[in-house]
mmCIF file with all atom_site columns, N, CA, C and O in Angstrom:
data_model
loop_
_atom_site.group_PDB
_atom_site.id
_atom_site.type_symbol
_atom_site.label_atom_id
_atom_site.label_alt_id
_atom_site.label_comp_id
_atom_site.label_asym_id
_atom_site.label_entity_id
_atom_site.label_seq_id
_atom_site.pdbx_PDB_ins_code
_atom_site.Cartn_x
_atom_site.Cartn_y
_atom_site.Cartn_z
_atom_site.occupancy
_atom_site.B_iso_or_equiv
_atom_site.pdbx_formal_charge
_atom_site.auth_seq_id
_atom_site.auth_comp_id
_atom_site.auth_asym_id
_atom_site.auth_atom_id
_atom_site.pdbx_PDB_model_num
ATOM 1   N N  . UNK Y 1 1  ? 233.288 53.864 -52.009 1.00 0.00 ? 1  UNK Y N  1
ATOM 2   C CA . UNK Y 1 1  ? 233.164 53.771 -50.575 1.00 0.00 ? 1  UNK Y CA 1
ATOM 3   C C  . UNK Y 1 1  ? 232.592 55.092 -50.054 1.00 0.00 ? 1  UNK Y C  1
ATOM 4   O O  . UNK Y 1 1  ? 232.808 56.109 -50.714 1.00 0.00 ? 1  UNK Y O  1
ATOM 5   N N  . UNK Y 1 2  ? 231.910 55.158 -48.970 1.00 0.00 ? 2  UNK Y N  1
ATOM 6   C CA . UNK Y 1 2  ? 231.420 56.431 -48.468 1.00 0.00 ? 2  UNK Y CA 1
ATOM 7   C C  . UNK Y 1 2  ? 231.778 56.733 -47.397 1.00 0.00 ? 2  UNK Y C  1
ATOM 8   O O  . UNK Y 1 2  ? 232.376 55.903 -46.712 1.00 0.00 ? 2  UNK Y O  1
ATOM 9   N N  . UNK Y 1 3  ? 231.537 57.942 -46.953 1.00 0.00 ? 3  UNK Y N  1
ATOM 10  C CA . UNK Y 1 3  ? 232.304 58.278 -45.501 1.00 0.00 ? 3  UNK Y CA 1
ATOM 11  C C  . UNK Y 1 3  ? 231.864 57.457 -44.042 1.00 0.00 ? 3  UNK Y C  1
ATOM 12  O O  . UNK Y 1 3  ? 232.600 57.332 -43.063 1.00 0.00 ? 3  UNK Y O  1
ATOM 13  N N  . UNK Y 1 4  ? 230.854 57.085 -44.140 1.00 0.00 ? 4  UNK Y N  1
ATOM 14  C CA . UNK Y 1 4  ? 230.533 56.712 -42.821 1.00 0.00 ? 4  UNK Y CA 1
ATOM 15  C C  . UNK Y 1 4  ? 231.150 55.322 -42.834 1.00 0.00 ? 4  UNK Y C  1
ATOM 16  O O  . UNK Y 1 4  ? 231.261 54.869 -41.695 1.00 0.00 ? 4  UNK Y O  1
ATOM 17  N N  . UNK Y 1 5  ? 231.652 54.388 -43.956 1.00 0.00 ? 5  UNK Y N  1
ATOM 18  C CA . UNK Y 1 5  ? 232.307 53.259 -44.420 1.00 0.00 ? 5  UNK Y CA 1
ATOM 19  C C  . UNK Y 1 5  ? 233.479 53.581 -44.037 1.00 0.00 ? 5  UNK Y C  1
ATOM 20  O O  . UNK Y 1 5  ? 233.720 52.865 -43.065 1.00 0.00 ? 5  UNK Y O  1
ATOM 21  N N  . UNK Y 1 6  ? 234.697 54.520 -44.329 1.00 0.00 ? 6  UNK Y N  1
ATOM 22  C CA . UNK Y 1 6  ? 235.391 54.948 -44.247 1.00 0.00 ? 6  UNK Y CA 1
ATOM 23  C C  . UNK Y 1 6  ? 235.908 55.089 -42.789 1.00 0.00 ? 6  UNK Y C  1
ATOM 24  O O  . UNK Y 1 6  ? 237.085 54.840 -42.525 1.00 0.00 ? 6  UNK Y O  1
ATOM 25  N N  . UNK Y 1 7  ? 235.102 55.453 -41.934 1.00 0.00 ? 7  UNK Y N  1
ATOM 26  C CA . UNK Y 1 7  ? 235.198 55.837 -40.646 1.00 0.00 ? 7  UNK Y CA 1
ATOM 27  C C  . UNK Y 1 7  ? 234.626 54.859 -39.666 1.00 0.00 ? 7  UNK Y C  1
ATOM 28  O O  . UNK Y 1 7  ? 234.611 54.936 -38.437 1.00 0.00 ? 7  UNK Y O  1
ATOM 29  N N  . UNK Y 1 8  ? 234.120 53.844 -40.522 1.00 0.00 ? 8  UNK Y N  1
ATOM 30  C CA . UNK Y 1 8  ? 234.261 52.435 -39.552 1.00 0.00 ? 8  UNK Y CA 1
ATOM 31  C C  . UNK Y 1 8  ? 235.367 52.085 -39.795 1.00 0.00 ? 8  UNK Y C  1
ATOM 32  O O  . UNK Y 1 8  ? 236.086 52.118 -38.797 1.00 0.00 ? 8  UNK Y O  1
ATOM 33  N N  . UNK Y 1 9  ? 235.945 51.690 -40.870 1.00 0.00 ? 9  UNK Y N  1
ATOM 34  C CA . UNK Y 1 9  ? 236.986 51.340 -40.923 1.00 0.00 ? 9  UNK Y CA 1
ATOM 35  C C  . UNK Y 1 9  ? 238.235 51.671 -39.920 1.00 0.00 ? 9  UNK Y C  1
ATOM 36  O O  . UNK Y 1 9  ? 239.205 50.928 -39.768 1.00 0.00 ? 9  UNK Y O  1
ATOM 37  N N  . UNK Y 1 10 ? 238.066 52.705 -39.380 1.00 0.00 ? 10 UNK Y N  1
ATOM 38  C CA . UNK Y 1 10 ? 238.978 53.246 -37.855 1.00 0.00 ? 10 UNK Y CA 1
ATOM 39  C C  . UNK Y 1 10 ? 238.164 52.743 -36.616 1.00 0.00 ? 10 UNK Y C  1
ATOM 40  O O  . UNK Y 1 10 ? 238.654 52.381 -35.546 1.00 0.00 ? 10 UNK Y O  1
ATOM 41  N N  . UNK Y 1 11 ? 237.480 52.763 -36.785 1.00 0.00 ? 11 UNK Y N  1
ATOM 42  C CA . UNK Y 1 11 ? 236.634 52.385 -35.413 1.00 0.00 ? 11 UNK Y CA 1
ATOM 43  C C  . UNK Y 1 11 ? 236.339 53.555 -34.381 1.00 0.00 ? 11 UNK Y C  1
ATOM 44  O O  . UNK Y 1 11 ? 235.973 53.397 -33.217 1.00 0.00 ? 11 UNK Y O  1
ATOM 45  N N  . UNK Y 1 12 ? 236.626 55.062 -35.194 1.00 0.00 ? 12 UNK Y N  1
ATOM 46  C CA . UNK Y 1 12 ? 236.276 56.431 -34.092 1.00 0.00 ? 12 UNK Y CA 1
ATOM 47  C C  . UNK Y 1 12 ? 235.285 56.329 -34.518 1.00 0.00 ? 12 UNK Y C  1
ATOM 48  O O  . UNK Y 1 12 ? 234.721 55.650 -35.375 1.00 0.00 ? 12 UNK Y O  1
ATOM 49  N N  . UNK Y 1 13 ? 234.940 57.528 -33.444 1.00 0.00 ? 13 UNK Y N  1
ATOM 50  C CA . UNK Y 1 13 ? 233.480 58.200 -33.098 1.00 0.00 ? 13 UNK Y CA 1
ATOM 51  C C  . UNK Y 1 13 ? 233.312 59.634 -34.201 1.00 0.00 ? 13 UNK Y C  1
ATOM 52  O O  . UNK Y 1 13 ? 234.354 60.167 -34.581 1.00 0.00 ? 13 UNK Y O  1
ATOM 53  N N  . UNK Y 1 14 ? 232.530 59.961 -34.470 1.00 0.00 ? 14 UNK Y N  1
ATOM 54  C CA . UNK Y 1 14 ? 232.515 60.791 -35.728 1.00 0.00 ? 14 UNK Y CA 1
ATOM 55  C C  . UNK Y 1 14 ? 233.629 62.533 -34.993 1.00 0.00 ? 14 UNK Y C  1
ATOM 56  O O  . UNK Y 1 14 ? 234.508 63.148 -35.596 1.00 0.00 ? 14 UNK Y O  1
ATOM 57  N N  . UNK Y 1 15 ? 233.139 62.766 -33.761 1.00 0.00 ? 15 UNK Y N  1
ATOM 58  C CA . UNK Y 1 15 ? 234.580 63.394 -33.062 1.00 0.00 ? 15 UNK Y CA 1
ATOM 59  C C  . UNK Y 1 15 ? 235.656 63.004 -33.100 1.00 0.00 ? 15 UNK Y C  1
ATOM 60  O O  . UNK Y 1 15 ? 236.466 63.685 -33.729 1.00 0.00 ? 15 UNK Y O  1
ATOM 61  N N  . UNK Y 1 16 ? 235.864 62.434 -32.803 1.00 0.00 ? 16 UNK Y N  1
ATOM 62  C CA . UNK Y 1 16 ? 237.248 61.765 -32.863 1.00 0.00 ? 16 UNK Y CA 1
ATOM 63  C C  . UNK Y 1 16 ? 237.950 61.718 -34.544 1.00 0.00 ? 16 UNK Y C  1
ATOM 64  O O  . UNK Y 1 16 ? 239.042 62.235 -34.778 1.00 0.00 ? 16 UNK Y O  1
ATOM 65  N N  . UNK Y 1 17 ? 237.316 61.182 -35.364 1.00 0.00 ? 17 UNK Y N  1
ATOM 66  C CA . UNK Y 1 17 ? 237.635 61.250 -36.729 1.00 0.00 ? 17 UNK Y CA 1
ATOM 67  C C  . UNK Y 1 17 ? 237.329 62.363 -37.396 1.00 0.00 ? 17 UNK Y C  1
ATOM 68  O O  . UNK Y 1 17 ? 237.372 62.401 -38.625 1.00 0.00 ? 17 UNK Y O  1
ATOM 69  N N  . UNK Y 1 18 ? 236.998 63.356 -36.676 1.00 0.00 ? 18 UNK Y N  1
ATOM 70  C CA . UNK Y 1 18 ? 237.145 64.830 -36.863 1.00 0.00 ? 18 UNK Y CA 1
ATOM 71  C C  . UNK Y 1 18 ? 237.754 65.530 -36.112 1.00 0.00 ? 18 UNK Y C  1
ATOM 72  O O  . UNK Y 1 18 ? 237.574 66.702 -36.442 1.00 0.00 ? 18 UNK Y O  1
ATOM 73  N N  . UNK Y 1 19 ? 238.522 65.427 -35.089 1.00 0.00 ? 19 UNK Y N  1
ATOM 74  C CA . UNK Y 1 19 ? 240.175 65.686 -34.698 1.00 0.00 ? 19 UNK Y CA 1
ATOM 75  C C  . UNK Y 1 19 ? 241.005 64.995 -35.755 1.00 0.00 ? 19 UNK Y C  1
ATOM 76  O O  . UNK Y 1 19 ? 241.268 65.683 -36.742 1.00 0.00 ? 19 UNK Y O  1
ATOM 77  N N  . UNK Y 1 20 ? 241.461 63.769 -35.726 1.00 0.00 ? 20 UNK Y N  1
ATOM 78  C CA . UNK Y 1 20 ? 242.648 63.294 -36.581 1.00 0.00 ? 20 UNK Y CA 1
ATOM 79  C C  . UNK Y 1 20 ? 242.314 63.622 -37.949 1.00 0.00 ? 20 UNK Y C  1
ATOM 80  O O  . UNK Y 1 20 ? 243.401 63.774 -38.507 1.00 0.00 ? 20 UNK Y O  1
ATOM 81  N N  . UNK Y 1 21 ? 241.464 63.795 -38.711 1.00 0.00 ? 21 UNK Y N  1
ATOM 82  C CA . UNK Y 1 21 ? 241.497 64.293 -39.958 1.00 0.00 ? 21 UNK Y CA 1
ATOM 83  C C  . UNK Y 1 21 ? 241.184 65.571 -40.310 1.00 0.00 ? 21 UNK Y C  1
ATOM 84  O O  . UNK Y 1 21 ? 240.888 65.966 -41.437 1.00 0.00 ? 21 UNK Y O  1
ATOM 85  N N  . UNK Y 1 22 ? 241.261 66.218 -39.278 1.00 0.00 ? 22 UNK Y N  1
ATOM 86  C CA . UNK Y 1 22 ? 240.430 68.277 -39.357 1.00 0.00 ? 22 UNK Y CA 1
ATOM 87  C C  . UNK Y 1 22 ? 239.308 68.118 -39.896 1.00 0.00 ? 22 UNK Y C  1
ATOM 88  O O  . UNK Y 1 22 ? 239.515 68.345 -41.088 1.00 0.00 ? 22 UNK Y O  1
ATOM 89  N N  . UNK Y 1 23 ? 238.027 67.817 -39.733 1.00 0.00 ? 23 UNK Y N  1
ATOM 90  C CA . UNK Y 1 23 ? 236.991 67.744 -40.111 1.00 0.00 ? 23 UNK Y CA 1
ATOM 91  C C  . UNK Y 1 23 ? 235.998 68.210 -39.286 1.00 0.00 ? 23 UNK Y C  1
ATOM 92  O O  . UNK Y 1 23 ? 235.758 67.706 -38.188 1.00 0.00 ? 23 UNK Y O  1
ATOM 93  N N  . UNK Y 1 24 ? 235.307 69.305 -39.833 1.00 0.00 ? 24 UNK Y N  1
ATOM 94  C CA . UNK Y 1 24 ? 234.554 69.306 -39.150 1.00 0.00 ? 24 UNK Y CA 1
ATOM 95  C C  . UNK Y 1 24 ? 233.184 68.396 -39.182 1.00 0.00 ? 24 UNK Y C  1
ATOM 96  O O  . UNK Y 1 24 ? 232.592 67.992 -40.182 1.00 0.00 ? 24 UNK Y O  1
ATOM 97  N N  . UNK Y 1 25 ? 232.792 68.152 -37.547 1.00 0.00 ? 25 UNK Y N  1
ATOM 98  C CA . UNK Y 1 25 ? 231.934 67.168 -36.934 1.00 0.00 ? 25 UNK Y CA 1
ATOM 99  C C  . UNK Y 1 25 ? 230.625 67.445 -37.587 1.00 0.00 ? 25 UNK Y C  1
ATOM 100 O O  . UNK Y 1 25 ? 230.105 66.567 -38.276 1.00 0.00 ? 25 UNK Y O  1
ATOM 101 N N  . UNK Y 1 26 ? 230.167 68.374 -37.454 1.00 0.00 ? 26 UNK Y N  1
ATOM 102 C CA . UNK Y 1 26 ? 228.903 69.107 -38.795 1.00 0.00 ? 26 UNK Y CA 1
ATOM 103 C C  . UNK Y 1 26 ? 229.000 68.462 -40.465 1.00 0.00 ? 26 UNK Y C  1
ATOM 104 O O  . UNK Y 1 26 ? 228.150 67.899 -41.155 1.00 0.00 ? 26 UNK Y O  1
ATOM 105 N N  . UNK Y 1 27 ? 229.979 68.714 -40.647 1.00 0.00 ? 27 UNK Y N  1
ATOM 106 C CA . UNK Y 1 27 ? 230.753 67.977 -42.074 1.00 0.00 ? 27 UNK Y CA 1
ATOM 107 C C  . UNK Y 1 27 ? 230.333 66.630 -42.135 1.00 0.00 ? 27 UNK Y C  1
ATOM 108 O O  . UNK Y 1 27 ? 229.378 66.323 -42.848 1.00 0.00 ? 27 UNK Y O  1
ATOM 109 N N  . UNK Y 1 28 ? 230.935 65.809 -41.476 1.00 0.00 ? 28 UNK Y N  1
ATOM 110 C CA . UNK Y 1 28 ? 231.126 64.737 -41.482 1.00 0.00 ? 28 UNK Y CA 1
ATOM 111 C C  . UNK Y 1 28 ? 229.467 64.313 -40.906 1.00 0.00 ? 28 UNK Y C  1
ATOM 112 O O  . UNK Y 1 28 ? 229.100 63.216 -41.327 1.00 0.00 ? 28 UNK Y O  1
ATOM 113 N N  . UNK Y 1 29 ? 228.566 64.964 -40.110 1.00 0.00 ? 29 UNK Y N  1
ATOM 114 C CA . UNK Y 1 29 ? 227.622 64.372 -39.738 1.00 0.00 ? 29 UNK Y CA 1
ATOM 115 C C  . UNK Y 1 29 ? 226.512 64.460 -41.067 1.00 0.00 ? 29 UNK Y C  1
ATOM 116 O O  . UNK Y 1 29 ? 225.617 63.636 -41.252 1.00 0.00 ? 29 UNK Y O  1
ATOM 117 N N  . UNK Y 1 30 ? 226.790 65.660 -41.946 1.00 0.00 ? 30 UNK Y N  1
ATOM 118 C CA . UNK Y 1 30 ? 226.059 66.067 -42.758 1.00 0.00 ? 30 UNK Y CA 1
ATOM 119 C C  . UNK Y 1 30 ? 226.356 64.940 -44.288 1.00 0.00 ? 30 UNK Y C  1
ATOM 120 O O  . UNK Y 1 30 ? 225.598 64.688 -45.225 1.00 0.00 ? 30 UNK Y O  1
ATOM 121 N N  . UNK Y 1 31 ? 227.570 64.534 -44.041 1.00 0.00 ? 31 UNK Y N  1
ATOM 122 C CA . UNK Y 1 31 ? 227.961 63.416 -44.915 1.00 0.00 ? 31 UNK Y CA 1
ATOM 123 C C  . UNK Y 1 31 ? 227.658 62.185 -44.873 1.00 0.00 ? 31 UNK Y C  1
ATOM 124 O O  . UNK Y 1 31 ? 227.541 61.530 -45.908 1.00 0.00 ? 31 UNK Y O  1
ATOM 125 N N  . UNK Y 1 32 ? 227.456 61.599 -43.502 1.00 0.00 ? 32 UNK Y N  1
ATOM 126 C CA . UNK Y 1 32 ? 226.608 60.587 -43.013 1.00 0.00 ? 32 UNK Y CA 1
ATOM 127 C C  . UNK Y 1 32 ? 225.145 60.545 -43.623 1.00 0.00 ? 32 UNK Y C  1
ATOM 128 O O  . UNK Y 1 32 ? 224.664 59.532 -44.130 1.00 0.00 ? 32 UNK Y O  1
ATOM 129 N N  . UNK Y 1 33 ? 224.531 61.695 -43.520 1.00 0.00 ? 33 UNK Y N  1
ATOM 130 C CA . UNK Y 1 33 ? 223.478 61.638 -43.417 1.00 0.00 ? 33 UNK Y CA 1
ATOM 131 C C  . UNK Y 1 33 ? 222.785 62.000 -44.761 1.00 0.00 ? 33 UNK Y C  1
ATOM 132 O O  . UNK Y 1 33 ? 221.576 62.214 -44.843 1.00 0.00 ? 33 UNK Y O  1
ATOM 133 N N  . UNK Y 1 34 ? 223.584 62.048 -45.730 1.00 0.00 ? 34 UNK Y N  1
ATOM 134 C CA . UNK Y 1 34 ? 223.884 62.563 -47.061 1.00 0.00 ? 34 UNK Y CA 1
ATOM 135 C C  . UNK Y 1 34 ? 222.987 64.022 -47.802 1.00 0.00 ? 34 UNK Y C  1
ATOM 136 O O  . UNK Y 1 34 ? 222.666 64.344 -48.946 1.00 0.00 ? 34 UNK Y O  1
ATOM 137 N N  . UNK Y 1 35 ? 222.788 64.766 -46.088 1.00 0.00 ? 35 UNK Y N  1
ATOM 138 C CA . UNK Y 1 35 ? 222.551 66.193 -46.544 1.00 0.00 ? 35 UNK Y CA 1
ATOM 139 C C  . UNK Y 1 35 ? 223.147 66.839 -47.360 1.00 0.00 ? 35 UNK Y C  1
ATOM 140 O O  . UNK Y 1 35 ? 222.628 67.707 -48.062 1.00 0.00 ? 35 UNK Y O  1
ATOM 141 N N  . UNK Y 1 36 ? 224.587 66.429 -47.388 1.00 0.00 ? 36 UNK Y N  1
ATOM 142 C CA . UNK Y 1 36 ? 225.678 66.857 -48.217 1.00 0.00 ? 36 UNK Y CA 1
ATOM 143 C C  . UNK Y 1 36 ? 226.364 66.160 -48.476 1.00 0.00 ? 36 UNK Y C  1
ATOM 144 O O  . UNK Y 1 36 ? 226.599 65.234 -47.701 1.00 0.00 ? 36 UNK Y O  1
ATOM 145 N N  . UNK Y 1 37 ? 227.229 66.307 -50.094 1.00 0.00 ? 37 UNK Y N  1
ATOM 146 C CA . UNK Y 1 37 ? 227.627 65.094 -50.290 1.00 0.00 ? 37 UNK Y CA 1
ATOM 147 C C  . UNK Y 1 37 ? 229.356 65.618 -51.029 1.00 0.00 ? 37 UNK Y C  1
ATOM 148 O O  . UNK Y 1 37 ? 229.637 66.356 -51.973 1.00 0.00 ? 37 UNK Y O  1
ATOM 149 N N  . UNK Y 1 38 ? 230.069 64.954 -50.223 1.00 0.00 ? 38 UNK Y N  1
ATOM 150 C CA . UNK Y 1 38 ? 231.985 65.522 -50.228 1.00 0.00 ? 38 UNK Y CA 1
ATOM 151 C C  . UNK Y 1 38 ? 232.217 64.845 -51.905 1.00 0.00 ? 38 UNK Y C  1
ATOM 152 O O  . UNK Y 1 38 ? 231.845 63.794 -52.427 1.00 0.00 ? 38 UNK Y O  1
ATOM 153 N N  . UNK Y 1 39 ? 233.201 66.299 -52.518 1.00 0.00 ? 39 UNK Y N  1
ATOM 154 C CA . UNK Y 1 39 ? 233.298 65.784 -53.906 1.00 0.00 ? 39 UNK Y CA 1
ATOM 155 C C  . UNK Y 1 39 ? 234.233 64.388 -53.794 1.00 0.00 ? 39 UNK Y C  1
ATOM 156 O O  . UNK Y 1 39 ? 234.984 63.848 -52.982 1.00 0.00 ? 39 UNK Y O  1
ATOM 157 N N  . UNK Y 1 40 ? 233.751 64.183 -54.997 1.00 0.00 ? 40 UNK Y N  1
ATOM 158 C CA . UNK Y 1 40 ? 234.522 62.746 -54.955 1.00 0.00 ? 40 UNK Y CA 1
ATOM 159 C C  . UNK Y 1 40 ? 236.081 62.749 -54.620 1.00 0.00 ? 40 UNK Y C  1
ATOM 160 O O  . UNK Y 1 40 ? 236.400 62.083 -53.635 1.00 0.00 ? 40 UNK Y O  1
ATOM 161 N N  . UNK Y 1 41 ? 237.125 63.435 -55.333 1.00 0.00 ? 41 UNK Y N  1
ATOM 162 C CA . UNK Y 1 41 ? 238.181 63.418 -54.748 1.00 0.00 ? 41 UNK Y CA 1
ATOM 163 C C  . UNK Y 1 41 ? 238.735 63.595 -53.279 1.00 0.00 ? 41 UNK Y C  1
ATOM 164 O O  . UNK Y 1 41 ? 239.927 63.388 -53.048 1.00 0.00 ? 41 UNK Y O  1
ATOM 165 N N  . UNK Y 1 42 ? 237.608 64.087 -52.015 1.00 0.00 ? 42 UNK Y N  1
ATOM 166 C CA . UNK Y 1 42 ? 237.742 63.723 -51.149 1.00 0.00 ? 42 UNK Y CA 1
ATOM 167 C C  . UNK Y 1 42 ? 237.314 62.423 -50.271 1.00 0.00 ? 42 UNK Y C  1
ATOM 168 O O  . UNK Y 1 42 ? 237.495 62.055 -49.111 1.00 0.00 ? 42 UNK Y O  1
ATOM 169 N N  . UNK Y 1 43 ? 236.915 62.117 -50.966 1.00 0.00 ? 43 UNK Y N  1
ATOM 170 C CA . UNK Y 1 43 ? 236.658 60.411 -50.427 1.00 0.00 ? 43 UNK Y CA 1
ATOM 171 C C  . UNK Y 1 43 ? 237.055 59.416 -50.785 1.00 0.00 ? 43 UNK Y C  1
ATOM 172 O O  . UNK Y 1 43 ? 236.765 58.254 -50.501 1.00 0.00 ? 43 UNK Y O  1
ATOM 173 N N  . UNK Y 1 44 ? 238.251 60.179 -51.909 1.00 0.00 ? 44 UNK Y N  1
ATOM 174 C CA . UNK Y 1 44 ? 239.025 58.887 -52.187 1.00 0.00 ? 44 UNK Y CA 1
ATOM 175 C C  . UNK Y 1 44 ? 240.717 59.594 -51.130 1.00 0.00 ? 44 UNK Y C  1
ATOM 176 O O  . UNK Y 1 44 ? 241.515 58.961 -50.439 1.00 0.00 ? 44 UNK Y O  1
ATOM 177 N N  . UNK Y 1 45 ? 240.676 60.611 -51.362 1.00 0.00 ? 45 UNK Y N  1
ATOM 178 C CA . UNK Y 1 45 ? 241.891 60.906 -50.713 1.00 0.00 ? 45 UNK Y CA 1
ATOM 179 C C  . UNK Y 1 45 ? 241.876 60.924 -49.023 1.00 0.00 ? 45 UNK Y C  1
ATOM 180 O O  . UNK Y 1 45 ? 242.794 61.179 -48.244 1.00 0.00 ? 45 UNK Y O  1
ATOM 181 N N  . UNK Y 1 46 ? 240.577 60.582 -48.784 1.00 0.00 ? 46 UNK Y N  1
ATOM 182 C CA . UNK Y 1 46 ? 240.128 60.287 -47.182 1.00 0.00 ? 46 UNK Y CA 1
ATOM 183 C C  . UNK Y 1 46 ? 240.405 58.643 -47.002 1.00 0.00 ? 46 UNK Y C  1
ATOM 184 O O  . UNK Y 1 46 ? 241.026 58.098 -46.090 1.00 0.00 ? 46 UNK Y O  1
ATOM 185 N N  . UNK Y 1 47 ? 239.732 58.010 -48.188 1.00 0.00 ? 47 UNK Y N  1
ATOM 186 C CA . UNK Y 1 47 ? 240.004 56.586 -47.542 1.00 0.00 ? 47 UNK Y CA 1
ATOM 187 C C  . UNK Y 1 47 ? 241.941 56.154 -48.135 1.00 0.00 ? 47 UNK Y C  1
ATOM 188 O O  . UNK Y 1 47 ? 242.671 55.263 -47.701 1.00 0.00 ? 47 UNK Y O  1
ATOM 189 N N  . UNK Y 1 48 ? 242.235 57.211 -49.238 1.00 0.00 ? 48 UNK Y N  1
ATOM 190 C CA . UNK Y 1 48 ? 243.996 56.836 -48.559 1.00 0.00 ? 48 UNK Y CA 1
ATOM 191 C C  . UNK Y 1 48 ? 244.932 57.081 -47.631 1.00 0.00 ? 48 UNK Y C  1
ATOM 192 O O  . UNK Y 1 48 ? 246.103 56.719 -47.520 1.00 0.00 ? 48 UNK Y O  1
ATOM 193 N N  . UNK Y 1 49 ? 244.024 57.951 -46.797 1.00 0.00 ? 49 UNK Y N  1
ATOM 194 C CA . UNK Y 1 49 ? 244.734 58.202 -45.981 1.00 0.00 ? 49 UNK Y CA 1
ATOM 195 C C  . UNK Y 1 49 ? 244.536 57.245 -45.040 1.00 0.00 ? 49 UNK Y C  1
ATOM 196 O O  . UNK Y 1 49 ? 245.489 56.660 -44.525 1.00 0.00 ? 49 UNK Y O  1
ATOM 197 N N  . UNK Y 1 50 ? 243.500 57.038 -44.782 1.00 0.00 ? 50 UNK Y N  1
ATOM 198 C CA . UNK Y 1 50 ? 242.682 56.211 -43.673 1.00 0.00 ? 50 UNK Y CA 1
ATOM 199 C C  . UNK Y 1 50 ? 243.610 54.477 -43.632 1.00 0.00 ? 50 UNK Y C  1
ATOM 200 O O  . UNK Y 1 50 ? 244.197 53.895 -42.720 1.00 0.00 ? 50 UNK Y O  1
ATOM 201 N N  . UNK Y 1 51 ? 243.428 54.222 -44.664 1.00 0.00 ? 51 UNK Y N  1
ATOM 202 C CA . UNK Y 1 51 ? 244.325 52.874 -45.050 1.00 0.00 ? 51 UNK Y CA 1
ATOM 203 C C  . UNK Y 1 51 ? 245.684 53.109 -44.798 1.00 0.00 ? 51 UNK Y C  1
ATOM 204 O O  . UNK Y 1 51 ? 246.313 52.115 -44.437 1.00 0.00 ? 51 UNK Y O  1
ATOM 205 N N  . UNK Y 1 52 ? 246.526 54.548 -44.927 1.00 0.00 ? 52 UNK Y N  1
ATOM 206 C CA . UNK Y 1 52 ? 247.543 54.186 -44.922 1.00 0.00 ? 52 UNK Y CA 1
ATOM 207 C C  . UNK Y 1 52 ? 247.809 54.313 -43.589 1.00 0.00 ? 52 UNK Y C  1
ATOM 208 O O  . UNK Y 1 52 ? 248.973 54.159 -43.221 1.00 0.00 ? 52 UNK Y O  1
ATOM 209 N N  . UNK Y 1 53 ? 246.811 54.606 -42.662 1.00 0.00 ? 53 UNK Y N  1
ATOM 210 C CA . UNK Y 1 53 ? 246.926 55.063 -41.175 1.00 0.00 ? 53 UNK Y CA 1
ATOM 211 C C  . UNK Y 1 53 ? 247.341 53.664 -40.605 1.00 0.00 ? 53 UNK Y C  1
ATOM 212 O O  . UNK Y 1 53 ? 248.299 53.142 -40.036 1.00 0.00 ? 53 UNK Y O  1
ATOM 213 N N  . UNK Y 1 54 ? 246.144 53.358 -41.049 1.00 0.00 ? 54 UNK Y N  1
ATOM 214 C CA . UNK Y 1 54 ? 245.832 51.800 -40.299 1.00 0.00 ? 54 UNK Y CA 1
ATOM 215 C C  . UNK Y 1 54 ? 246.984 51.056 -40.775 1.00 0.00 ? 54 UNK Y C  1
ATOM 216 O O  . UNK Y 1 54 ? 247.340 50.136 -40.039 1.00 0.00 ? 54 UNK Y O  1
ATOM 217 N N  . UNK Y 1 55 ? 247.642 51.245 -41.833 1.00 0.00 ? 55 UNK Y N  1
ATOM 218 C CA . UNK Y 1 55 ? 248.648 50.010 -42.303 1.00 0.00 ? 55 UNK Y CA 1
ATOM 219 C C  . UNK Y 1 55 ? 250.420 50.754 -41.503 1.00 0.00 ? 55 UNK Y C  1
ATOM 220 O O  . UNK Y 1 55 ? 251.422 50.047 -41.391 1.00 0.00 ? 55 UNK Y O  1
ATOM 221 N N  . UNK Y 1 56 ? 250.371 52.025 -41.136 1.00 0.00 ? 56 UNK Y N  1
ATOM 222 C CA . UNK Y 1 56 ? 250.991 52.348 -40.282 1.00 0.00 ? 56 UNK Y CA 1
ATOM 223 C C  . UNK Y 1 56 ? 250.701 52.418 -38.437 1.00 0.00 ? 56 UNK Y C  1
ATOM 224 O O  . UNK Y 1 56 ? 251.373 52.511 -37.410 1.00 0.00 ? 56 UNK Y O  1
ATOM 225 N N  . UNK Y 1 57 ? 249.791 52.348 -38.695 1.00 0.00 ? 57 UNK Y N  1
ATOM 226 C CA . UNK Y 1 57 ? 249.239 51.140 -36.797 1.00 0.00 ? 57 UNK Y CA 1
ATOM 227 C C  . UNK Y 1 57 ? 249.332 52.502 -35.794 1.00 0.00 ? 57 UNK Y C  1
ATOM 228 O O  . UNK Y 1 57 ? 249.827 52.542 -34.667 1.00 0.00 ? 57 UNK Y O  1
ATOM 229 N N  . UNK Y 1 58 ? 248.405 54.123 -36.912 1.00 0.00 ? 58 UNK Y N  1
ATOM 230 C CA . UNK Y 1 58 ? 248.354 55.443 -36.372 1.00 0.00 ? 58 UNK Y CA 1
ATOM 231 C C  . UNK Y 1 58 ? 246.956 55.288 -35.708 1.00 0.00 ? 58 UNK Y C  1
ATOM 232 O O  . UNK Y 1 58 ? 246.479 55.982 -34.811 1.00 0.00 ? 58 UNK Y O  1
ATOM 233 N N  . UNK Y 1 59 ? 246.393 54.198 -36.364 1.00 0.00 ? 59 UNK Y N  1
ATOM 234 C CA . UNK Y 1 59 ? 244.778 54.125 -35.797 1.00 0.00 ? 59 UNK Y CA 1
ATOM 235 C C  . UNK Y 1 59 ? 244.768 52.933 -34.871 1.00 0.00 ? 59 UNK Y C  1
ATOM 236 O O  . UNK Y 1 59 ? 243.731 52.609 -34.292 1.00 0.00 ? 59 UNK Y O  1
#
């Protein structure tokens, strides 16, 4: 899964999902856009969190 997948999955705005997860908005835009690309163990430990958000009804 990739980040911009990930962050539909919440339904924020790439701000917004860079408040609730400390991310910076640069980060995350640069990950979108796959200028840069987050090691893998953060995109799996992003989408468990993300799931466990949503299955706790934080998102």
């Amino acid at each position: 899964m990739e980040i911009k997948e990930i962050r539909a999955l919440t339904g924020l705005s790439q701000a917004n999902f860079g408040k609730k997860y400390n991310i910076p908005v640069r980060t995350i835009q640069d990950w979108e856009t796959e200028k840069r690309n987050p090691p893998a163990y953060v995109v799996e430990l992003l989408e468990f969190k993300v799931r466990y958000d949503i299955e706790q009804g934080q998102i």
